[in-house]
Structure formats: C-alpha cells, structure tokens
Amino acid sequence: MRVAQARRFVVSDHPLPWLLPLVAILLVFTVYPLIYNIWLSFHEFVPRRRALEFVGTENWVQLWNDTRFWQSLVITFTYFAIALVFELVLGMAIALLLDSDGFGFGFLRGVLTMTLVIPPAIVGMMYLLMEDPQFGVISYLLQSIGLLNPNNPILATASTALAGVLVAEIWQWTPFMVLIFLAGLRALPPEPYEAAMIDGASSFQIFRRITLPMMSKVIAIAVLVRGIDLFRVFDYVFVMTSGGPGASTYSLSLYAWQQTFSFVKWGYGATLSLVTLVIILVIANLFIRIAKVRW
Amino acid sequence: MNGSFSTRMLRTIAAWVVVAVFFFPIYYWTSVAFKHGNDIFNRPPKLFAFTPTFDNFQKVFGISLGSGGITVTPGGGNFYMAPRVWDSIVIATLSTVLAVAIATLAAYALSRMNFRGRHSFVGWVLSTRMMPPVAVAVPMFFIYKNFGLIDTYTGMVLIHALMNLPLAVLLMKSFFDDIPSEIDESAIVDGASRFMIFRRIVLPMAKGGIAATAVLCFIFSWTEFLFALTLTTTSVKTVPVVSSTFVTSIGTAWGNMAALGAASIIPAFIVILLVQKHLVRGLTMGSLKQ
C-alpha cells in the first residue's frame, strides 16, 4: 500500500522546474535562431544601402537554379556515402580482429581512441602536411610506388582532392566505429555461436547469419550518429582545400558559410543552411523510423 | 571463437599492424614537432634519424627545455599560442560546467518522472543534436552581434554548452536509468523531498557518469571549430581556429603547427585515462552500454 502511494507521488511530481533551464536554453539557442534563419532567407543584404531588404522568395528561386548548390549537394552525398561505407566496413573488420584477448589488446584500443579527441581542424592541417607534393610522407609513398604522378598534388587536383580530404576523415573516425562495434560484439550472447560451431558453420556463415543480424541495432546507431556528422562536414574541407580546386570539395556547410561570411550574401547563406538542416532532419528521422532506433 | 594457437598468434600480429598504421600519423606529426626546419623539408621524409629540437614548442608555447630544466618565457614569436590555449581551457571548462548542470537536472526528470510528451521531448532534444552547426552559426552571428556577444567568453561558453546539451542530457539519462528507481521511492516513503533525493542519493551514485559526461563535453568544446571560427574575431580564439594561422604568405610553419598538434593530443591521454569505460556510451549519447 505504501509503495503504491509512493509510486503515485513519484508520478505526480512535476517535471517543469527540472526541465526549465534546458527548455529555456534550447528555446533561446535553437528555436530563436531557426525562426531568425527562416526570416533571413526571405531577405538579402544590400551593400550599397548597408541594410537587409525583403526579397520575397528570390533566395529560394536562386537556390533551385544554382548549379553550385546542386554540385555541393552531390559532393556532400558522395563524401557522406564513401566515408560511411569505409568507416563501417573497416570499423567492423578491425572490431572483429580486436574482439579477442590477444596480447596488449586493451592498449591497442587505447591507441585507437586517441584519434577521436584531436581537433578535426588540426587533423586537417596535419594531413595537409602529409599530402604535400614535395615533402609529405603520404605523397612520397604514393609517388614512389607509382600510384601518384609527382606533377599532381593530391589536394590541388580536382580528381583526387576529395579523396585527400576523405583520408583524414576516415583515419579519424574509423576508430569510432571500432569502439562502438567492439562494445556491441562484447554484449552478444555466446549460445548462438556455440550452436553454430556444433553445426559446423564456417566463420563467414557465422558472421552473416549470427553476428550481423544481432549487431543490427548497434550498426544502426553508428550509422545515425556518424551519418549526421558526415553530412555537415566543414572542418576538414575548410582547412584542407577551402572547397577547391574549382568546386570539387565544396560541402553544403562550407558553401553556406562562405556565402554568408565571404560573399556577404546573408539571406542566401541562411537559405542554404536551412536547406542543409532540413535534409539532415528528414533523412535522420526517416532512418530512425525505418531502422527502429530507440533512445 | 578462439581457434588454434597459430591463428591467435596471426590475429594478434594483424591487430598490432593495423593499429600501428592508425598510430603512424600521430607519430609522424609528433616527430615533425621535434624537427629542425631542414629536417621537415627533407625528401624522402625523415622518420627516425633526425636531431630533436625543442624550438617549435618554445615558439608556440613559450616553454623551453634546457640544461636547467623546463623554463617558461611568455610572449614572443609569430605563433605564440599560450593565450589561445588559455581561451580554450576557460571556454571548455565553463561550458562543461553549464551543460552538465543543466543536463543533470533535466535528465533526472526525464529518467524518473512520467509526464505526457516525455518521448517527444527526448526526440526534440535529440533533434537539436542533428542541427548542422552552420544552420545555428549563421543566425547566431547576427544575434550575437546585436547583443555584443561576439568575441566574448560568455558567447562561446553559451554556444558550446548548447552544442553539448543533447549529448549530456541523453547520456545522463542513461546513467540515471541504471540506478534503480526503488531507491528514490523508498526515500520518498521516508519523507525526503525530490531535490533531497537527487542531491543526497542519486547524484553521488551517478558520480562516474557525471565525470564521463563532463570529460566528453570538455573534449567536444576543445575540438569545436565552426562556432569558434564564426563567433570570435581577435580577443577570444580557441586552439583549432588558430591552427590555420600557421599558413602564411611565405610558407607554412609546419614545425610550429606540429608542436600545437602534438600538444592537442594531450587531451586524448586524459580521456583514455578517465573515461575509456564510458567512452562508447558517451559517443553514442547513451544509447549503447558497454
């Protein structure tokens, strides 16, 4: 009886005072900027009058006809897809490799963790050095095995610039997948494996039929968390290529940022950043529904 | 799953090789940080055989290592970074305190109290994590300008706290969910108030979780780039933002850059020491338990 009373008291407790600071800061820092952004997307800064002017749907029409925008959308999706596939496959392979009790494996996991906490902007600068055509260690390696023409600097050649950026991205974030997958693998029950061993299943069959299905929730969360970050890539491209050469590494975030801060197209920049937000929210929410991710 | 001795041996060797490949860039940058200029520009790149120097660190941090031990000489040099390191520390620390305080309160309510719309509220918090920073940074720039928050500690602390709130809320909620709610209920029977239970019972039990959340918030603020780039100009700048100042018209100061890079690995060691147990949970905002 007393427990039931207590439970009723717990339920009736009012959450508002507890949530108020969070709600306040989220309202001020996300809802207000969002509304401001929408308002801004119907305006444009007019330099000669030094003021914002109402331009109606002009920015949205411009967006539709802007080949640079569509190009950056394709580049962002390409970056997103390539990085995600590499990080997932490499991450799973390394996690399977590390999921045993070999010599010093705890230490190895620690080393992998290190890549995750170096500022991506600094990682970008470091890869800029490693991919330098004259004295970069990666360039030197690729040139000496004949994979890279010394006259084509990786980051200044349109066909290889995106790959040059992706190397930094994949290097930094594959360990993230490894750690998540290792946590997932560690939590798997041993019984299905024992049964499969008795039935004489091959290790590939075991992976396909047992490990992958049981890991689906973990994989879904990894895709979601990493995918959101990949789609808003900014740090690496800003530091390593600034979108160039030409427009071969322009990501949506970088394009929106440059329109606002380099070209003083405040309204158009706001429109671009809104579109980026909408695309991420739509895709992420669809994914959450389809993959049944629970938080 | 263990196989024979030779397969285990092969597996161990393969694991060491793979991790060595991932560690190589970190070794390489650190080696550049200790190189003289002409060793950096050597071709083929010098990996091991070079005379180490502490010059780069001295230029960047004003710290020199001589026969008399470590001496600190502030100021000087084009790339003197100590004030920026200080800015980064102040911003990361204060924003972490703010985010963790707000998140802990909210997460307790979300974990213990049943109210209508709780699920959609969690969904809303999560959706703020999905916002591309650029979608916030652009309007924030104008809002900050109007309120004089550009280039201030306050402005950076607020925006970094905001950025970390969804992570902190969802993570703290998952830690609170692990503490059985029967403990709260029996304390209520004994006549304790909600806040007393929170402060005296739940908070001490969630100490490890709070520490993990705090360290992760600190790291995300320490590594954040876009807000810091957009909302600061001259007097307040964080370490990632100044990394591109090493690129000058007469070439890039790679040695100095690498010294900053090598120093930025230090937080990595701290993380590994402090929160490795909770790291995965933190990176996935509590949705995965390890």
Coordinates of C-alpha atoms in Angstrom, one line a residue:
Chain A
M1 CA 0.0 0.0 0.0
R2 CA 2.7 2.4 1.0
V3 CA 4.7 1.5 -2.2
A4 CA 1.6 2.2 -4.3
Q5 CA 1.2 5.6 -2.6
A6 CA 4.9 6.4 -3.1
R7 CA 4.6 5.5 -6.7
R8 CA 1.7 7.8 -7.2
F9 CA 3.7 10.6 -5.6
V10 CA 6.6 9.9 -7.9
V11 CA 4.3 10.1 -10.9
S12 CA 2.5 13.2 -9.8
D13 CA 5.8 15.0 -9.2
H14 CA 6.1 18.0 -11.5
P15 CA 9.0 17.9 -14.0
L16 CA 8.8 21.5 -15.1
P17 CA 11.3 23.0 -12.6
W18 CA 13.8 20.3 -13.5
L19 CA 13.4 20.9 -17.3
L20 CA 13.1 24.6 -17.2
P21 CA 16.8 25.6 -17.7
L22 CA 17.1 23.1 -20.5
V23 CA 13.9 24.3 -22.2
A24 CA 15.0 27.9 -21.8
I25 CA 18.4 27.5 -23.3
L26 CA 17.1 25.3 -26.2
L27 CA 14.4 27.9 -27.0
V28 CA 16.9 30.8 -27.0
F29 CA 19.6 28.9 -28.9
T30 CA 17.8 26.7 -31.3
V31 CA 14.2 27.8 -31.8
Y32 CA 15.0 31.5 -32.0
P33 CA 17.9 31.1 -34.5
L34 CA 15.7 28.8 -36.6
I35 CA 13.0 31.4 -36.8
Y36 CA 15.5 34.1 -37.4
N37 CA 17.1 32.0 -40.2
I38 CA 13.7 31.5 -41.9
W39 CA 13.1 35.2 -41.7
L40 CA 16.6 35.9 -43.0
S41 CA 16.1 33.6 -46.0
F42 CA 13.4 36.0 -47.3
H43 CA 15.8 38.9 -47.1
E44 CA 19.1 39.9 -48.6
F45 CA 21.8 42.3 -47.5
V46 CA 22.1 45.2 -49.9
P47 CA 25.7 46.5 -49.7
R48 CA 25.0 50.0 -51.1
R49 CA 22.3 50.7 -48.6
R50 CA 24.0 48.7 -45.9
A51 CA 20.7 47.1 -44.9
L52 CA 18.6 44.0 -45.2
E53 CA 15.9 44.2 -47.7
F54 CA 12.8 42.0 -48.2
V55 CA 13.3 40.0 -51.4
G56 CA 10.4 37.5 -51.1
T57 CA 11.2 34.0 -52.4
E58 CA 14.1 35.2 -54.5
N59 CA 16.7 33.3 -52.5
W60 CA 14.6 30.1 -52.8
V61 CA 14.3 30.5 -56.6
Q62 CA 18.0 31.2 -56.8
L63 CA 18.7 28.1 -54.8
W64 CA 16.7 26.0 -57.3
N65 CA 18.6 27.4 -60.3
D66 CA 22.0 27.4 -58.6
T67 CA 24.2 24.7 -60.2
R68 CA 26.9 25.3 -57.5
F69 CA 24.3 24.3 -54.9
W70 CA 23.3 21.1 -56.6
Q71 CA 27.0 20.4 -57.1
S72 CA 27.7 20.8 -53.4
L73 CA 24.8 18.6 -52.6
V74 CA 26.2 15.9 -54.8
I75 CA 29.7 16.4 -53.2
T76 CA 28.2 16.2 -49.7
F77 CA 26.3 13.0 -50.6
T78 CA 29.4 11.5 -52.2
Y79 CA 31.6 12.4 -49.2
F80 CA 28.9 11.0 -46.8
A81 CA 28.5 7.7 -48.7
I82 CA 32.1 7.0 -49.3
A83 CA 33.2 7.8 -45.8
L84 CA 30.3 5.9 -44.2
V85 CA 31.0 2.8 -46.2
F86 CA 34.7 2.8 -45.5
E87 CA 34.2 3.6 -41.8
L88 CA 31.6 0.9 -41.4
V89 CA 33.5 -1.9 -43.2
L90 CA 36.9 -1.0 -41.9
G91 CA 35.4 -0.4 -38.4
M92 CA 33.7 -3.8 -38.4
A93 CA 36.7 -5.6 -39.7
I94 CA 39.0 -4.1 -37.1
A95 CA 36.5 -4.6 -34.3
L96 CA 36.2 -8.4 -35.2
L97 CA 40.0 -8.5 -35.2
L98 CA 40.3 -6.9 -31.8
D99 CA 37.4 -8.8 -30.3
S100 CA 39.6 -11.4 -28.5
D101 CA 42.0 -11.4 -25.7
G102 CA 45.3 -11.2 -27.6
F103 CA 48.5 -9.6 -26.2
G104 CA 48.0 -5.9 -25.4
F105 CA 44.6 -5.5 -26.9
G106 CA 43.5 -3.1 -24.2
F107 CA 46.5 -0.9 -25.1
L108 CA 45.6 -1.1 -28.8
R109 CA 42.1 0.1 -28.1
G110 CA 43.5 2.9 -26.1
V111 CA 45.8 3.9 -29.1
L112 CA 42.8 3.9 -31.4
T113 CA 40.8 6.1 -29.1
M114 CA 43.5 8.8 -29.4
T115 CA 42.4 9.8 -32.9
L116 CA 38.9 10.8 -31.7
V117 CA 39.9 13.6 -29.5
I118 CA 42.3 15.6 -31.7
P119 CA 40.5 18.7 -33.1
P120 CA 39.5 17.8 -36.7
A121 CA 40.8 21.2 -37.8
I122 CA 44.2 20.2 -36.6
V123 CA 43.9 16.8 -38.1
G124 CA 43.1 18.5 -41.4
M125 CA 46.3 20.7 -41.1
M126 CA 48.4 17.6 -40.3
Y127 CA 47.1 15.8 -43.4
L128 CA 47.8 18.9 -45.4
L129 CA 51.4 18.4 -44.5
M130 CA 51.4 14.6 -45.1
E131 CA 49.8 15.1 -48.5
D132 CA 52.1 17.9 -49.5
P133 CA 53.5 17.1 -53.0
Q134 CA 57.1 17.9 -52.1
F135 CA 57.7 16.7 -48.6
G136 CA 54.5 14.9 -47.5
V137 CA 55.0 11.4 -46.3
I138 CA 51.8 10.1 -47.9
S139 CA 52.6 11.8 -51.3
Y140 CA 56.1 10.4 -51.1
L141 CA 54.9 6.9 -50.5
L142 CA 52.3 7.0 -53.3
Q143 CA 54.8 8.6 -55.7
S144 CA 57.5 6.0 -55.0
I145 CA 55.2 3.1 -55.7
G146 CA 54.0 4.8 -58.9
L147 CA 50.4 5.4 -57.8
L148 CA 50.7 9.2 -57.9
N149 CA 52.1 11.5 -60.5
P150 CA 54.5 13.9 -58.8
N151 CA 53.0 16.7 -61.0
N152 CA 49.6 16.2 -59.5
P153 CA 49.4 17.5 -55.9
I154 CA 46.7 15.4 -54.2
L155 CA 44.7 18.3 -52.8
A156 CA 45.2 20.7 -55.7
T157 CA 44.0 18.2 -58.4
A158 CA 40.2 18.1 -58.9
S159 CA 40.1 14.3 -59.3
T160 CA 41.9 13.5 -56.1
A161 CA 41.1 16.4 -53.8
L162 CA 38.0 14.8 -52.3
A163 CA 39.9 11.5 -51.7
G164 CA 42.7 13.5 -50.0
V165 CA 40.1 15.0 -47.6
L166 CA 38.4 11.7 -47.1
V167 CA 41.7 10.1 -45.9
A168 CA 41.8 12.4 -42.9
E169 CA 38.1 11.9 -42.2
I170 CA 38.3 8.1 -42.4
W171 CA 41.5 8.0 -40.4
Q172 CA 40.0 10.0 -37.6
W173 CA 36.6 8.3 -37.4
T174 CA 37.1 4.6 -38.2
P175 CA 38.3 4.1 -34.6
F176 CA 34.9 5.5 -33.5
M177 CA 33.2 2.6 -35.4
V178 CA 35.7 0.2 -33.9
L179 CA 34.8 1.2 -30.4
I180 CA 31.1 1.1 -31.0
F181 CA 31.2 -2.3 -32.7
L182 CA 33.5 -3.7 -30.0
A183 CA 31.0 -2.7 -27.4
G184 CA 28.3 -4.4 -29.4
L185 CA 30.3 -7.6 -30.0
R186 CA 31.2 -7.8 -26.3
A187 CA 27.5 -7.8 -25.4
L188 CA 26.4 -10.6 -27.7
P189 CA 25.2 -13.9 -26.1
P190 CA 27.5 -16.9 -26.6
E191 CA 24.8 -19.5 -27.1
P192 CA 24.1 -19.0 -30.8
Y193 CA 27.8 -19.2 -31.5
E194 CA 28.2 -22.5 -29.6
A195 CA 25.2 -23.9 -31.5
A196 CA 26.7 -22.8 -34.9
M197 CA 30.1 -24.3 -34.0
I198 CA 28.4 -27.6 -33.2
D199 CA 26.6 -27.5 -36.6
G200 CA 29.9 -26.9 -38.3
A201 CA 29.2 -23.4 -39.7
S202 CA 32.1 -21.6 -41.4
S203 CA 33.3 -18.3 -39.8
F204 CA 31.8 -16.3 -42.7
Q205 CA 28.4 -18.0 -42.3
I206 CA 28.6 -17.3 -38.6
F207 CA 29.3 -13.6 -39.3
R208 CA 26.5 -13.4 -42.0
R209 CA 23.8 -15.3 -40.1
I210 CA 24.5 -14.6 -36.5
T211 CA 26.8 -11.6 -35.9
L212 CA 25.4 -9.2 -38.4
P213 CA 21.7 -9.7 -37.5
M214 CA 22.4 -9.4 -33.8
M215 CA 24.5 -6.3 -34.3
S216 CA 21.9 -4.5 -36.4
K217 CA 20.8 -2.2 -33.6
V218 CA 24.4 -1.2 -32.9
I219 CA 25.1 -0.7 -36.6
A220 CA 22.0 1.5 -37.0
I221 CA 23.1 3.8 -34.1
A222 CA 26.6 4.0 -35.6
V223 CA 25.2 5.0 -39.0
L224 CA 22.9 7.5 -37.5
V225 CA 25.4 9.2 -35.2
R226 CA 28.2 9.2 -37.7
G227 CA 25.9 10.0 -40.7
I228 CA 24.7 13.2 -39.1
D229 CA 28.2 14.4 -38.6
L230 CA 29.3 13.4 -42.0
F231 CA 26.5 15.3 -43.7
R232 CA 27.6 18.5 -42.1
V233 CA 31.3 18.2 -42.9
F234 CA 33.0 21.5 -42.5
D235 CA 36.3 21.4 -40.6
Y236 CA 38.3 19.2 -43.0
V237 CA 37.3 20.9 -46.2
F238 CA 37.7 24.4 -44.7
V239 CA 41.2 23.7 -43.5
M240 CA 42.5 21.4 -46.3
T241 CA 41.0 22.8 -49.6
S242 CA 38.6 25.6 -48.8
G243 CA 36.3 23.9 -51.3
G244 CA 38.8 23.8 -54.2
P245 CA 40.3 23.2 -56.6
G246 CA 37.4 24.6 -58.6
A247 CA 34.5 23.5 -56.6
S248 CA 35.5 19.8 -56.3
T249 CA 35.3 19.7 -52.5
Y250 CA 32.5 22.2 -51.7
S251 CA 30.3 20.7 -49.0
L252 CA 26.9 22.2 -48.2
S253 CA 28.0 23.6 -44.9
L254 CA 31.1 25.2 -46.4
Y255 CA 29.1 26.7 -49.2
A256 CA 26.5 28.1 -46.8
W257 CA 29.3 29.5 -44.6
Q258 CA 31.1 31.1 -47.5
Q259 CA 28.0 32.7 -49.0
T260 CA 27.4 34.4 -45.6
F261 CA 30.8 35.3 -44.4
S262 CA 33.0 35.7 -47.5
F263 CA 30.4 37.0 -50.1
V264 CA 28.1 38.8 -47.6
K265 CA 25.1 37.1 -49.1
W266 CA 23.4 36.8 -45.7
G267 CA 20.0 35.9 -47.0
Y268 CA 21.2 33.3 -49.4
G269 CA 23.6 31.8 -46.8
A270 CA 20.7 31.5 -44.4
T271 CA 18.7 29.7 -47.1
L272 CA 21.5 27.3 -47.8
S273 CA 22.0 26.5 -44.1
L274 CA 18.2 26.0 -43.7
V275 CA 18.2 23.5 -46.6
T276 CA 21.1 21.6 -45.0
L277 CA 19.2 21.4 -41.8
V278 CA 16.0 20.2 -43.4
I279 CA 17.8 17.5 -45.4
I280 CA 19.5 16.2 -42.3
L281 CA 16.3 16.2 -40.2
V282 CA 14.3 14.4 -42.9
I283 CA 16.9 11.8 -43.7
A284 CA 17.7 11.2 -40.0
N285 CA 14.1 10.9 -39.0
L286 CA 13.3 8.5 -41.8
F287 CA 16.3 6.4 -40.8
I288 CA 15.2 6.4 -37.1
R289 CA 11.7 5.2 -38.3
I290 CA 12.9 2.6 -40.7
A291 CA 15.8 1.2 -38.6
K292 CA 13.6 1.5 -35.4
V293 CA 16.4 3.2 -33.5
R294 CA 15.4 3.7 -29.8
W295 CA 17.0 6.3 -27.5
Chain B
M1 CA 35.9 -18.4 -31.3
N2 CA 39.5 -18.7 -30.1
G3 CA 40.9 -21.2 -32.6
S4 CA 44.3 -22.7 -32.5
F5 CA 47.5 -21.1 -31.1
S6 CA 48.8 -20.1 -34.6
T7 CA 45.5 -18.4 -35.6
R8 CA 45.5 -16.5 -32.4
M9 CA 49.1 -15.5 -33.0
L10 CA 48.3 -14.3 -36.5
R11 CA 45.4 -12.4 -35.2
T12 CA 47.4 -10.7 -32.6
I13 CA 50.1 -9.7 -35.1
A14 CA 47.4 -8.4 -37.5
A15 CA 45.9 -6.3 -34.8
W16 CA 49.2 -4.7 -33.9
V17 CA 49.9 -4.0 -37.5
V18 CA 46.5 -2.3 -38.1
V19 CA 46.8 -0.2 -35.0
A20 CA 50.3 0.8 -35.9
V21 CA 49.0 2.1 -39.3
F22 CA 46.5 4.2 -37.4
F23 CA 49.1 5.4 -35.0
F24 CA 51.6 6.3 -37.7
P25 CA 50.2 9.8 -38.4
I26 CA 50.3 10.7 -34.7
Y27 CA 54.0 9.5 -34.5
Y28 CA 54.8 11.4 -37.7
W29 CA 53.3 14.8 -36.5
T30 CA 55.0 14.4 -33.2
S31 CA 58.3 13.8 -34.9
V32 CA 57.8 16.9 -37.0
A33 CA 57.2 18.9 -33.9
F34 CA 60.7 17.9 -32.7
K35 CA 62.4 18.6 -36.1
H36 CA 64.5 21.4 -37.3
G37 CA 63.2 23.2 -40.4
N38 CA 65.6 21.4 -42.9
D39 CA 64.7 18.0 -41.5
I40 CA 61.0 18.7 -42.0
F41 CA 61.6 19.5 -45.7
N42 CA 63.8 16.5 -46.3
R43 CA 63.0 14.2 -49.1
P44 CA 62.5 11.3 -48.6
P45 CA 60.8 12.3 -45.3
K46 CA 63.0 11.5 -42.2
L47 CA 61.1 9.2 -39.9
F48 CA 63.7 8.4 -37.2
A49 CA 67.1 9.8 -38.0
F50 CA 67.0 13.4 -37.1
T51 CA 68.4 15.6 -34.3
P52 CA 65.5 16.5 -32.0
T53 CA 64.9 20.1 -31.0
F54 CA 62.5 21.9 -28.6
D55 CA 62.5 25.1 -30.7
N56 CA 59.0 24.6 -32.1
F57 CA 57.4 24.2 -28.6
Q58 CA 59.3 27.2 -27.4
K59 CA 57.9 29.3 -30.3
V60 CA 54.4 28.1 -29.8
F61 CA 54.0 27.8 -26.1
G62 CA 57.0 29.8 -24.7
I63 CA 58.2 26.7 -22.9
S64 CA 61.9 25.7 -23.4
L65 CA 63.8 22.7 -22.2
G66 CA 67.4 23.5 -21.3
S67 CA 70.1 22.1 -19.0
G68 CA 68.4 23.9 -16.1
G69 CA 65.1 22.0 -16.6
I70 CA 61.9 23.5 -18.0
T71 CA 61.7 27.3 -18.3
V72 CA 58.7 29.3 -19.3
T73 CA 59.2 32.5 -21.3
P74 CA 55.9 34.1 -22.2
G75 CA 55.3 36.1 -25.3
G76 CA 57.4 36.5 -28.5
G77 CA 57.3 34.8 -31.8
N78 CA 54.7 35.0 -34.6
F79 CA 52.8 31.9 -33.4
Y80 CA 52.8 32.3 -29.7
M81 CA 49.8 30.2 -28.7
A82 CA 49.6 30.2 -24.9
P83 CA 46.8 32.8 -24.7
R84 CA 44.7 30.7 -27.1
V85 CA 45.3 27.6 -25.1
W86 CA 44.1 29.6 -22.1
D87 CA 41.0 30.7 -24.0
S88 CA 40.3 27.1 -25.0
I89 CA 40.6 25.9 -21.4
V90 CA 38.4 28.7 -20.0
I91 CA 35.7 28.1 -22.6
A92 CA 35.7 24.3 -22.4
T93 CA 35.7 24.3 -18.6
L94 CA 32.9 26.8 -18.1
S95 CA 30.7 25.4 -20.9
T96 CA 31.1 21.9 -19.5
V97 CA 30.0 23.1 -16.0
L98 CA 27.0 24.8 -17.5
A99 CA 26.0 21.9 -19.8
V100 CA 26.4 19.2 -17.2
A101 CA 24.5 21.2 -14.5
I102 CA 21.5 21.9 -16.8
A103 CA 21.6 18.4 -18.3
T104 CA 21.8 16.6 -15.0
L105 CA 18.6 18.3 -13.7
A106 CA 16.7 17.7 -16.9
A107 CA 18.0 14.1 -17.2
Y108 CA 16.8 13.3 -13.7
A109 CA 13.3 14.4 -14.5
L110 CA 13.3 12.5 -17.8
S111 CA 14.5 9.4 -16.1
R112 CA 12.3 9.4 -13.1
M113 CA 9.1 11.3 -13.8
N114 CA 6.3 10.2 -16.0
F115 CA 4.6 13.0 -17.9
R116 CA 2.8 13.5 -21.1
G117 CA 5.0 14.2 -24.1
R118 CA 8.1 12.8 -22.5
H119 CA 9.1 10.8 -25.5
S120 CA 8.6 13.7 -27.9
F121 CA 10.6 15.9 -25.6
V122 CA 13.5 13.5 -25.8
G123 CA 13.0 13.5 -29.5
W124 CA 13.2 17.2 -29.6
V125 CA 16.4 17.3 -27.5
L126 CA 17.9 14.7 -29.9
S127 CA 16.8 16.7 -33.0
T128 CA 18.9 19.7 -31.7
R129 CA 21.9 17.4 -32.0
M130 CA 21.1 16.9 -35.7
M131 CA 21.2 20.6 -36.4
P132 CA 24.2 21.4 -38.7
P133 CA 26.3 23.9 -36.8
V134 CA 26.2 26.2 -39.8
A135 CA 22.4 26.5 -39.5
V136 CA 22.9 27.8 -36.0
A137 CA 26.1 29.7 -36.5
V138 CA 24.8 32.0 -39.3
P139 CA 21.8 33.4 -37.4
M140 CA 23.8 33.3 -34.1
F141 CA 26.3 35.6 -35.7
F142 CA 23.7 38.3 -36.2
I143 CA 22.1 37.7 -32.8
Y144 CA 25.5 37.8 -31.1
K145 CA 26.3 41.0 -32.9
N146 CA 23.2 42.7 -31.6
F147 CA 23.9 41.6 -28.1
G148 CA 27.6 42.3 -28.2
L149 CA 28.5 38.7 -27.6
I150 CA 30.9 38.3 -30.5
D151 CA 34.5 37.6 -29.3
T152 CA 33.5 37.1 -25.7
Y153 CA 33.9 34.2 -23.3
T154 CA 30.2 34.4 -22.4
G155 CA 29.2 34.0 -26.0
M156 CA 31.5 31.0 -26.6
V157 CA 30.6 29.3 -23.3
L158 CA 26.9 29.6 -24.1
I159 CA 27.1 28.2 -27.6
H160 CA 29.4 25.3 -26.6
A161 CA 27.2 24.5 -23.7
L162 CA 24.2 24.4 -26.1
M163 CA 26.1 22.2 -28.5
N164 CA 26.8 19.7 -25.8
L165 CA 23.4 19.7 -24.1
P166 CA 21.7 17.0 -26.2
L167 CA 24.7 14.7 -25.6
A168 CA 24.8 15.5 -21.9
V169 CA 21.1 15.1 -21.4
L170 CA 20.8 11.7 -23.2
L171 CA 24.0 10.4 -21.6
M172 CA 23.0 11.4 -18.1
K173 CA 19.5 10.0 -18.6
S174 CA 21.1 6.6 -19.5
F175 CA 23.2 6.7 -16.3
F176 CA 20.2 7.6 -14.1
D177 CA 18.2 4.9 -15.8
D178 CA 20.8 2.4 -14.5
I179 CA 20.1 3.4 -10.9
P180 CA 17.1 1.5 -9.7
S181 CA 14.2 3.9 -9.0
E182 CA 13.1 1.8 -6.0
I183 CA 15.9 3.7 -4.1
D184 CA 14.1 7.0 -4.8
E185 CA 10.7 5.6 -3.9
S186 CA 11.8 4.2 -0.5
A187 CA 13.4 7.6 0.3
I188 CA 10.1 9.3 -0.6
V189 CA 8.4 7.0 1.8
D190 CA 10.9 8.1 4.5
G191 CA 9.8 11.7 3.8
A192 CA 12.6 13.0 1.7
S193 CA 11.8 15.7 -0.9
R194 CA 12.6 15.2 -4.6
F195 CA 15.5 17.6 -4.5
M196 CA 17.0 16.0 -1.4
I197 CA 16.9 12.6 -3.1
F198 CA 18.5 14.0 -6.1
R199 CA 21.3 15.7 -4.2
R200 CA 21.9 13.2 -1.5
I201 CA 21.3 9.9 -3.2
V202 CA 21.1 10.0 -6.9
L203 CA 23.9 12.4 -7.7
P204 CA 26.5 10.6 -5.5
M205 CA 25.6 7.3 -7.2
A206 CA 25.9 8.8 -10.7
K207 CA 29.4 10.3 -9.9
G208 CA 31.2 8.2 -12.5
G209 CA 28.6 9.0 -15.1
I210 CA 28.8 12.8 -14.4
A211 CA 32.6 12.6 -14.7
A212 CA 32.3 10.8 -18.1
T213 CA 29.8 13.3 -19.4
A214 CA 31.9 16.2 -18.3
V215 CA 35.1 14.9 -19.9
L216 CA 33.3 14.3 -23.2
C217 CA 31.7 17.8 -23.1
F218 CA 35.1 19.2 -22.5
I219 CA 36.6 17.4 -25.4
F220 CA 33.8 18.4 -27.8
S221 CA 34.3 22.0 -26.8
W222 CA 38.1 21.7 -27.1
T223 CA 37.8 20.4 -30.6
E224 CA 34.9 22.5 -31.9
F225 CA 35.7 24.6 -34.9
L226 CA 32.8 26.3 -36.7
F227 CA 31.2 28.2 -33.9
A228 CA 34.6 29.3 -32.6
L229 CA 35.6 30.4 -36.1
T230 CA 32.4 32.3 -36.7
L231 CA 31.7 33.9 -33.4
T232 CA 35.2 35.1 -32.5
T233 CA 37.4 37.7 -34.1
T234 CA 40.5 38.8 -32.2
S235 CA 40.5 38.8 -28.5
V236 CA 39.0 35.3 -27.8
K237 CA 40.1 32.4 -30.0
T238 CA 40.3 28.7 -29.5
V239 CA 43.2 26.3 -30.5
P240 CA 41.5 24.7 -33.5
V241 CA 40.7 28.1 -35.0
V242 CA 44.2 29.4 -34.9
S243 CA 45.6 26.2 -36.5
S244 CA 45.2 27.8 -39.9
T245 CA 47.3 30.9 -39.0
F246 CA 50.4 28.8 -39.4
V247 CA 49.8 29.1 -43.2
T248 CA 51.4 32.4 -44.2
S249 CA 52.3 34.0 -47.5
I250 CA 55.9 32.9 -47.1
G251 CA 55.0 29.3 -46.4
T252 CA 53.6 27.2 -43.7
A253 CA 55.2 26.9 -40.3
W254 CA 54.9 23.1 -40.2
G255 CA 57.2 22.6 -37.2
N256 CA 55.2 25.1 -35.1
M257 CA 51.9 23.6 -36.4
A258 CA 53.1 20.1 -35.4
A259 CA 54.0 21.3 -32.0
L260 CA 50.5 22.6 -31.5
G261 CA 49.1 19.3 -33.0
A262 CA 51.3 17.2 -30.7
A263 CA 50.1 19.2 -27.7
S264 CA 46.5 18.8 -28.8
I265 CA 47.0 15.0 -28.3
I266 CA 47.3 15.6 -24.6
P267 CA 43.6 15.7 -24.0
A268 CA 43.5 12.3 -25.7
F269 CA 45.6 10.8 -23.0
I270 CA 43.4 12.4 -20.3
V271 CA 40.3 10.9 -21.9
I272 CA 41.8 7.5 -22.2
L273 CA 42.8 7.6 -18.6
L274 CA 39.5 9.0 -17.3
V275 CA 36.6 7.7 -19.3
Q276 CA 37.5 4.9 -21.5
K277 CA 35.0 2.7 -19.7
H278 CA 32.2 5.2 -20.6
L279 CA 33.5 6.4 -23.9
V280 CA 31.3 4.4 -26.2
R281 CA 28.2 5.3 -24.3
G282 CA 29.1 8.9 -24.5
L283 CA 29.9 8.9 -28.2
T284 CA 26.5 7.4 -28.9
M285 CA 24.7 9.6 -26.4
G286 CA 23.9 6.8 -24.0
S287 CA 22.2 4.5 -26.5
L288 CA 24.9 1.9 -26.2
K289 CA 26.0 0.4 -23.0
Q290 CA 29.5 -1.0 -22.5

